[in-house]
């Protein structure tokens, strides 16, 4: 594995070394460099430290693992690949992502999954292990978001205004979520049958990555949120 010391590198120099460093690279002493691995494919990248905004923007097949927290816009418009964060992340994670997956051990800030969409046979996935801030899944048009709310205590696992403008895709929340206000344009129902089997696959992957017990995580009800079939949002955002 090729090791890159990012201590004295700006993001351009750091990405240049990544491009030249072979299929497997480890970044140490990362401290806020933006756009790490932007548009990259065919690489396995491990980051020690805190990457800056737009980590994995336009990612096209690379695998990125962060041993710590990450800042805003993780996976912005990513197309394929995976981003695994052993910590928490800032705002607007997965903005307009249309493929690949983002797994976050802890919490996410505001507007996670905004404008997330599916593209042909690609169905993007974001799993948030902790809580998520307000406007989760805003304008979501496709893909899957899962929020587990682990260690949330008595707090709601999502903030205000979840699913505002949602006209596609699916949101799974761990718990009955009776204390969360959703817009009238979505359907909120207990996850059972096929929906529960689907979310169990995502939970199994999350637990394998971060060392949680799947049986414990699944020992709770789940709620599934989808757009209403008569949703006026769709008329606003999708051409008939």
PDB file of N, CA and C in Angstrom, residues 108-142:
ATOM      1  N   UNK A 108     -25.259  12.327  11.139  1.00  0.00           N
ATOM      2  CA  UNK A 108     -25.115  13.192   9.969  1.00  0.00           C
ATOM      3  C   UNK A 108     -25.807  14.519  10.249  1.00  0.00           C
ATOM      4  N   UNK A 109     -25.326  15.576   9.590  1.00  0.00           N
ATOM      5  CA  UNK A 109     -25.895  16.901   9.773  1.00  0.00           C
ATOM      6  C   UNK A 109     -27.157  17.122   8.962  1.00  0.00           C
ATOM      7  N   UNK A 110     -27.391  18.370   8.601  1.00  0.00           N
ATOM      8  CA  UNK A 110     -28.594  18.732   7.866  1.00  0.00           C
ATOM      9  C   UNK A 110     -28.543  18.258   6.414  1.00  0.00           C
ATOM     10  N   UNK A 111     -29.723  18.047   5.855  1.00  0.00           N
ATOM     11  CA  UNK A 111     -29.943  17.815   4.432  1.00  0.00           C
ATOM     12  C   UNK A 111     -29.167  16.605   3.891  1.00  0.00           C
ATOM     13  N   UNK A 112     -29.040  15.568   4.676  1.00  0.00           N
ATOM     14  CA  UNK A 112     -28.475  14.316   4.150  1.00  0.00           C
ATOM     15  C   UNK A 112     -29.411  13.759   3.085  1.00  0.00           C
ATOM     16  N   UNK A 113     -28.852  13.330   1.977  1.00  0.00           N
ATOM     17  CA  UNK A 113     -29.640  12.720   0.916  1.00  0.00           C
ATOM     18  C   UNK A 113     -30.439  13.690   0.075  1.00  0.00           C
ATOM     19  N   UNK A 114     -30.154  14.990   0.164  1.00  0.00           N
ATOM     20  CA  UNK A 114     -30.904  15.954  -0.636  1.00  0.00           C
ATOM     21  C   UNK A 114     -30.694  15.673  -2.129  1.00  0.00           C
ATOM     22  N   UNK A 115     -31.775  15.639  -2.860  1.00  0.00           N
ATOM     23  CA  UNK A 115     -31.763  15.386  -4.308  1.00  0.00           C
ATOM     24  C   UNK A 115     -31.184  14.001  -4.664  1.00  0.00           C
ATOM     25  N   UNK A 116     -31.120  13.071  -3.736  1.00  0.00           N
ATOM     26  CA  UNK A 116     -30.669  11.716  -4.083  1.00  0.00           C
ATOM     27  C   UNK A 116     -31.578  11.148  -5.169  1.00  0.00           C
ATOM     28  N   UNK A 117     -30.995  10.442  -6.108  1.00  0.00           N
ATOM     29  CA  UNK A 117     -31.778   9.914  -7.221  1.00  0.00           C
ATOM     30  C   UNK A 117     -31.213   8.571  -7.671  1.00  0.00           C
ATOM     31  N   UNK A 118     -32.056   7.728  -8.256  1.00  0.00           N
ATOM     32  CA  UNK A 118     -31.601   6.499  -8.902  1.00  0.00           C
ATOM     33  C   UNK A 118     -31.307   6.806 -10.360  1.00  0.00           C
ATOM     34  N   UNK A 119     -30.384   6.026 -10.945  1.00  0.00           N
ATOM     35  CA  UNK A 119     -30.038   6.253 -12.354  1.00  0.00           C
ATOM     36  C   UNK A 119     -29.907   4.918 -13.045  1.00  0.00           C
ATOM     37  N   UNK A 120     -30.836   4.610 -13.969  1.00  0.00           N
ATOM     38  CA  UNK A 120     -30.872   3.325 -14.670  1.00  0.00           C
ATOM     39  C   UNK A 120     -30.898   2.200 -13.640  1.00  0.00           C
ATOM     40  N   UNK A 121     -29.892   1.323 -13.613  1.00  0.00           N
ATOM     41  CA  UNK A 121     -29.919   0.208 -12.674  1.00  0.00           C
ATOM     42  C   UNK A 121     -29.204   0.523 -11.362  1.00  0.00           C
ATOM     43  N   UNK A 122     -28.808   1.762 -11.169  1.00  0.00           N
ATOM     44  CA  UNK A 122     -28.100   2.149  -9.955  1.00  0.00           C
ATOM     45  C   UNK A 122     -29.090   2.686  -8.923  1.00  0.00           C
ATOM     46  N   UNK A 123     -28.977   2.144  -7.702  1.00  0.00           N
ATOM     47  CA  UNK A 123     -29.831   2.575  -6.602  1.00  0.00           C
ATOM     48  C   UNK A 123     -28.922   2.984  -5.443  1.00  0.00           C
ATOM     49  N   UNK A 124     -28.698   4.263  -5.229  1.00  0.00           N
ATOM     50  CA  UNK A 124     -27.784   4.693  -4.169  1.00  0.00           C
ATOM     51  C   UNK A 124     -28.331   4.356  -2.788  1.00  0.00           C
ATOM     52  N   UNK A 125     -27.419   4.172  -1.856  1.00  0.00           N
ATOM     53  CA  UNK A 125     -27.773   3.815  -0.483  1.00  0.00           C
ATOM     54  C   UNK A 125     -26.962   4.657   0.492  1.00  0.00           C
ATOM     55  N   UNK A 126     -27.640   5.186   1.506  1.00  0.00           N
ATOM     56  CA  UNK A 126     -26.963   5.848   2.616  1.00  0.00           C
ATOM     57  C   UNK A 126     -27.502   5.281   3.919  1.00  0.00           C
ATOM     58  N   UNK A 127     -26.601   4.798   4.768  1.00  0.00           N
ATOM     59  CA  UNK A 127     -26.982   4.295   6.083  1.00  0.00           C
ATOM     60  C   UNK A 127     -26.317   5.179   7.129  1.00  0.00           C
ATOM     61  N   UNK A 128     -27.116   5.776   7.999  1.00  0.00           N
ATOM     62  CA  UNK A 128     -26.646   6.653   9.063  1.00  0.00           C
ATOM     63  C   UNK A 128     -26.889   5.936  10.389  1.00  0.00           C
ATOM     64  N   UNK A 129     -25.825   5.646  11.121  1.00  0.00           N
ATOM     65  CA  UNK A 129     -25.972   4.868  12.340  1.00  0.00           C
ATOM     66  C   UNK A 129     -26.528   5.646  13.512  1.00  0.00           C
ATOM     67  N   UNK A 130     -26.242   6.950  13.562  1.00  0.00           N
ATOM     68  CA  UNK A 130     -26.736   7.788  14.648  1.00  0.00           C
ATOM     69  C   UNK A 130     -27.993   8.522  14.239  1.00  0.00           C
ATOM     70  N   UNK A 131     -28.027   9.826  14.518  1.00  0.00           N
ATOM     71  CA  UNK A 131     -29.168  10.650  14.157  1.00  0.00           C
ATOM     72  C   UNK A 131     -28.847  11.493  12.929  1.00  0.00           C
ATOM     73  N   UNK A 132     -29.885  12.054  12.318  1.00  0.00           N
ATOM     74  CA  UNK A 132     -29.724  12.929  11.158  1.00  0.00           C
ATOM     75  C   UNK A 132     -30.407  14.259  11.446  1.00  0.00           C
ATOM     76  N   UNK A 133     -29.847  15.331  10.893  1.00  0.00           N
ATOM     77  CA  UNK A 133     -30.400  16.658  11.120  1.00  0.00           C
ATOM     78  C   UNK A 133     -31.639  16.930  10.288  1.00  0.00           C
ATOM     79  N   UNK A 134     -32.075  18.180  10.303  1.00  0.00           N
ATOM     80  CA  UNK A 134     -33.301  18.577   9.602  1.00  0.00           C
ATOM     81  C   UNK A 134     -33.162  18.447   8.089  1.00  0.00           C
ATOM     82  N   UNK A 135     -34.306  18.369   7.436  1.00  0.00           N
ATOM     83  CA  UNK A 135     -34.410  18.271   5.981  1.00  0.00           C
ATOM     84  C   UNK A 135     -33.776  16.994   5.426  1.00  0.00           C
ATOM     85  N   UNK A 136     -33.818  15.926   6.185  1.00  0.00           N
ATOM     86  CA  UNK A 136     -33.353  14.632   5.688  1.00  0.00           C
ATOM     87  C   UNK A 136     -34.160  14.235   4.457  1.00  0.00           C
ATOM     88  N   UNK A 137     -33.483  13.802   3.398  1.00  0.00           N
ATOM     89  CA  UNK A 137     -34.176  13.327   2.203  1.00  0.00           C
ATOM     90  C   UNK A 137     -34.946  14.407   1.461  1.00  0.00           C
ATOM     91  N   UNK A 138     -34.512  15.644   1.590  1.00  0.00           N
ATOM     92  CA  UNK A 138     -35.208  16.745   0.913  1.00  0.00           C
ATOM     93  C   UNK A 138     -35.144  16.562  -0.606  1.00  0.00           C
ATOM     94  N   UNK A 139     -36.276  16.640  -1.270  1.00  0.00           N
ATOM     95  CA  UNK A 139     -36.385  16.461  -2.723  1.00  0.00           C
ATOM     96  C   UNK A 139     -35.859  15.091  -3.189  1.00  0.00           C
ATOM     97  N   UNK A 140     -35.882  14.100  -2.326  1.00  0.00           N
ATOM     98  CA  UNK A 140     -35.387  12.774  -2.716  1.00  0.00           C
ATOM     99  C   UNK A 140     -36.196  12.241  -3.889  1.00  0.00           C
ATOM    100  N   UNK A 141     -35.488  11.772  -4.910  1.00  0.00           N
ATOM    101  CA  UNK A 141     -36.141  11.278  -6.119  1.00  0.00           C
ATOM    102  C   UNK A 141     -35.874   9.797  -6.365  1.00  0.00           C
ATOM    103  N   UNK A 142     -35.017   9.183  -5.565  1.00  0.00           N
ATOM    104  CA  UNK A 142     -34.696   7.766  -5.728  1.00  0.00           C
ATOM    105  C   UNK A 142     -33.702   7.345  -4.676  1.00  0.00           C
TER     106      UNK A 142
END
